[in-house]
């Protein structure tokens, strides 16, 4: 965790990226990483990073870290989308998602005819929840990122204070 997550973020902080920008990157990246259509999140994060001038390494790291909750959230978003639009409940599980993906790769037109409206409902549910999600993630991440920066500055200052200067040998 320290080596793969904390240290890269801390290294970015020392390269002139503000804690606010890193917290924003984490909020945007996590929101886009949970977009309810498989296979789109990496591209969405890439585009958002370019448009908003966010750190690509951090936004893609957040995208990958959110992969574990992506599938359960897709199921929830489909259900919430059905509720929002008054559509009768359709069981959505691993088998249904697998069938959706197979249909998409075999015949994208058939996929959109069969699942397009359901996908739009899920996207609408995601769009309603996303602003709240981003605010929560930003508010949680900002103090953590600031603390990481503070500790890193303290650690660096202690290291340089205790290390004697190296003088070249004549």
Short mmCIF file of C-alpha atoms in Angstrom, two decimals:
data_model
loop_
_atom_site.label_atom_id
_atom_site.label_comp_id
_atom_site.label_asym_id
_atom_site.label_seq_id
_atom_site.Cartn_x
_atom_site.Cartn_y
_atom_site.Cartn_z
CA UNK A 1 0.00 0.00 0.00
CA UNK A 2 2.73 2.44 1.02
CA UNK A 3 4.95 1.65 -1.96
CA UNK A 4 2.23 1.35 -4.63
CA UNK A 5 -0.24 4.04 -3.55
CA UNK A 6 1.07 6.46 -0.92
CA UNK A 7 4.60 6.95 -2.29
CA UNK A 8 3.51 7.75 -5.90
CA UNK A 9 0.95 10.25 -4.63
CA UNK A 10 3.50 11.79 -2.26
CA UNK A 11 6.05 12.00 -5.09
CA UNK A 12 3.50 13.90 -7.17
CA UNK A 13 3.00 16.33 -4.28
CA UNK A 14 6.68 17.19 -4.32
CA UNK A 15 6.50 17.90 -8.05
CA UNK A 16 4.29 20.94 -7.68
CA UNK A 17 0.85 19.34 -7.71
CA UNK A 18 -1.30 20.72 -4.93
CA UNK A 19 -3.17 18.54 -2.43
CA UNK A 20 -6.41 20.02 -3.78
CA UNK A 21 -5.57 18.91 -7.32
CA UNK A 22 -4.71 15.39 -6.15
CA UNK A 23 -7.95 15.14 -4.13
CA UNK A 24 -9.87 16.35 -7.19
CA UNK A 25 -8.08 13.77 -9.34
CA UNK A 26 -9.06 11.04 -6.88
CA UNK A 27 -12.69 12.21 -6.80
CA UNK A 28 -13.05 12.50 -10.56
CA UNK A 29 -11.15 9.27 -11.20
CA UNK A 30 -13.23 7.26 -8.76
CA UNK A 31 -16.49 8.66 -10.14
CA UNK A 32 -15.54 7.86 -13.73
CA UNK A 33 -14.16 4.46 -12.70
CA UNK A 34 -17.67 3.55 -11.55
CA UNK A 35 -19.39 4.45 -14.82
CA UNK A 36 -21.86 1.59 -15.39
CA UNK A 37 -20.65 0.50 -18.81
CA UNK A 38 -17.77 -2.00 -18.90
CA UNK A 39 -14.78 -1.08 -21.00
CA UNK A 40 -15.28 2.67 -20.90
CA UNK A 41 -13.67 3.77 -17.64
CA UNK A 42 -10.04 3.92 -18.77
CA UNK A 43 -10.92 6.08 -21.75
CA UNK A 44 -13.20 8.31 -19.64
CA UNK A 45 -10.43 8.80 -17.07
CA UNK A 46 -7.91 9.55 -19.82
CA UNK A 47 -10.17 12.16 -21.43
CA UNK A 48 -11.11 13.77 -18.10
CA UNK A 49 -7.44 13.91 -17.12
CA UNK A 50 -6.55 15.67 -20.35
CA UNK A 51 -9.46 18.12 -20.29
CA UNK A 52 -9.16 18.96 -16.57
CA UNK A 53 -5.34 18.77 -16.56
CA UNK A 54 -5.33 16.05 -13.90
CA UNK A 55 -2.42 13.74 -13.21
CA UNK A 56 -2.82 10.70 -15.50
CA UNK A 57 -0.88 8.32 -13.25
CA UNK A 58 -3.07 9.06 -10.25
CA UNK A 59 -6.38 9.04 -12.14
CA UNK A 60 -5.58 5.67 -13.77
CA UNK A 61 -4.37 4.24 -10.44
CA UNK A 62 -7.68 5.25 -8.87
CA UNK A 63 -9.50 3.72 -11.84
CA UNK A 64 -7.75 0.38 -11.30
CA UNK A 65 -8.32 0.48 -7.54
CA UNK A 66 -12.07 0.95 -8.07
CA UNK A 67 -12.30 -2.17 -10.24
CA UNK A 68 -13.19 -4.32 -7.23
CA UNK A 69 -16.39 -2.40 -6.55
CA UNK A 70 -17.27 -1.76 -10.21
CA UNK A 71 -19.39 -4.89 -10.82
CA UNK A 72 -21.50 -4.70 -7.62
CA UNK A 73 -22.09 -1.01 -8.26
CA UNK A 74 -23.19 -1.65 -11.85
CA UNK A 75 -25.86 -4.01 -10.53
CA UNK A 76 -26.99 -1.37 -8.03
CA UNK A 77 -27.06 1.34 -10.70
CA UNK A 78 -29.17 -0.81 -13.02
CA UNK A 79 -31.61 -1.44 -10.16
CA UNK A 80 -31.68 2.23 -9.18
CA UNK A 81 -32.19 3.20 -12.83
CA UNK A 82 -35.16 0.86 -13.02
CA UNK A 83 -36.61 2.41 -9.85
CA UNK A 84 -36.05 5.96 -11.09
CA UNK A 85 -37.90 5.30 -14.34
CA UNK A 86 -40.56 2.97 -12.95
CA UNK A 87 -39.36 0.01 -14.99
CA UNK A 88 -40.29 -3.42 -13.63
CA UNK A 89 -37.43 -5.14 -11.82
CA UNK A 90 -35.17 -7.20 -14.04
CA UNK A 91 -32.72 -9.55 -12.36
CA UNK A 92 -29.21 -8.40 -13.16
CA UNK A 93 -26.40 -10.64 -12.08
CA UNK A 94 -23.17 -12.07 -13.36
CA UNK A 95 -24.98 -14.22 -15.97
CA UNK A 96 -26.92 -11.24 -17.32
CA UNK A 97 -23.79 -9.05 -17.49
CA UNK A 98 -21.93 -11.86 -19.27
CA UNK A 99 -24.81 -12.19 -21.74
CA UNK A 100 -24.77 -8.40 -22.29
CA UNK A 101 -21.06 -8.44 -23.08
CA UNK A 102 -21.39 -11.44 -25.41
CA UNK A 103 -24.26 -9.74 -27.22
CA UNK A 104 -22.27 -6.52 -27.54
CA UNK A 105 -19.26 -8.24 -29.11
CA UNK A 106 -21.37 -10.40 -31.42
CA UNK A 107 -23.74 -7.71 -32.65
CA UNK A 108 -23.60 -4.18 -31.18
CA UNK A 109 -26.92 -3.28 -32.83
CA UNK A 110 -28.67 -6.19 -31.14
CA UNK A 111 -27.06 -5.20 -27.85
CA UNK A 112 -28.42 -1.65 -28.05
CA UNK A 113 -31.86 -2.89 -29.09
CA UNK A 114 -32.02 -5.28 -26.12
CA UNK A 115 -30.08 -3.47 -23.39
CA UNK A 116 -29.75 0.15 -24.54
CA UNK A 117 -32.63 1.51 -22.47
CA UNK A 118 -31.46 -0.38 -19.37
CA UNK A 119 -27.96 1.01 -19.86
CA UNK A 120 -29.33 4.55 -20.22
CA UNK A 121 -31.28 4.11 -16.99
CA UNK A 122 -28.11 2.97 -15.22
CA UNK A 123 -26.18 5.92 -16.67
CA UNK A 124 -28.90 8.29 -15.44
CA UNK A 125 -28.67 6.79 -11.94
CA UNK A 126 -24.88 7.17 -12.07
CA UNK A 127 -25.23 10.81 -13.22
CA UNK A 128 -27.53 11.60 -10.30
CA UNK A 129 -25.21 10.02 -7.72
CA UNK A 130 -21.86 11.15 -9.17
CA UNK A 131 -21.81 14.76 -7.87
CA UNK A 132 -22.47 13.56 -4.32
CA UNK A 133 -19.86 10.81 -4.67
CA UNK A 134 -17.25 13.29 -5.93
CA UNK A 135 -17.90 15.73 -3.08
CA UNK A 136 -17.62 12.97 -0.49
CA UNK A 137 -14.42 11.53 -1.98
CA UNK A 138 -12.87 14.99 -2.31
CA UNK A 139 -13.71 15.88 1.29
CA UNK A 140 -12.31 12.57 2.55
CA UNK A 141 -9.20 12.59 0.37
CA UNK A 142 -8.10 16.20 0.91
CA UNK A 143 -7.13 15.92 4.61
CA UNK A 144 -5.42 12.58 3.95
CA UNK A 145 -3.38 13.98 1.07
CA UNK A 146 -2.45 17.04 3.12
CA UNK A 147 -1.30 14.81 5.97
CA UNK A 148 0.77 12.67 3.59
CA UNK A 149 2.44 15.81 2.28
CA UNK A 150 3.08 17.10 5.81
CA UNK A 151 4.64 13.80 6.88
CA UNK A 152 6.73 13.61 3.73
CA UNK A 153 8.08 17.11 4.27
CA UNK A 154 8.91 16.26 7.90
CA UNK A 155 10.57 13.00 6.85
CA UNK A 156 12.63 14.72 4.16
CA UNK A 157 13.69 17.52 6.51
CA UNK A 158 14.72 15.00 9.20
CA UNK A 159 16.68 12.96 6.67
CA UNK A 160 18.57 15.97 5.35
CA UNK A 161 19.20 17.30 8.87
CA UNK A 162 20.72 14.03 10.10
CA UNK A 163 22.75 13.23 7.00
CA UNK A 164 26.18 14.83 7.10
CA UNK A 165 27.19 16.69 3.94
CA UNK A 166 29.31 14.75 1.51
CA UNK A 167 32.55 16.50 0.61
CA UNK A 168 34.57 15.44 -2.38
CA UNK A 169 37.94 13.92 -1.64
CA UNK A 170 40.75 16.16 -2.93
#
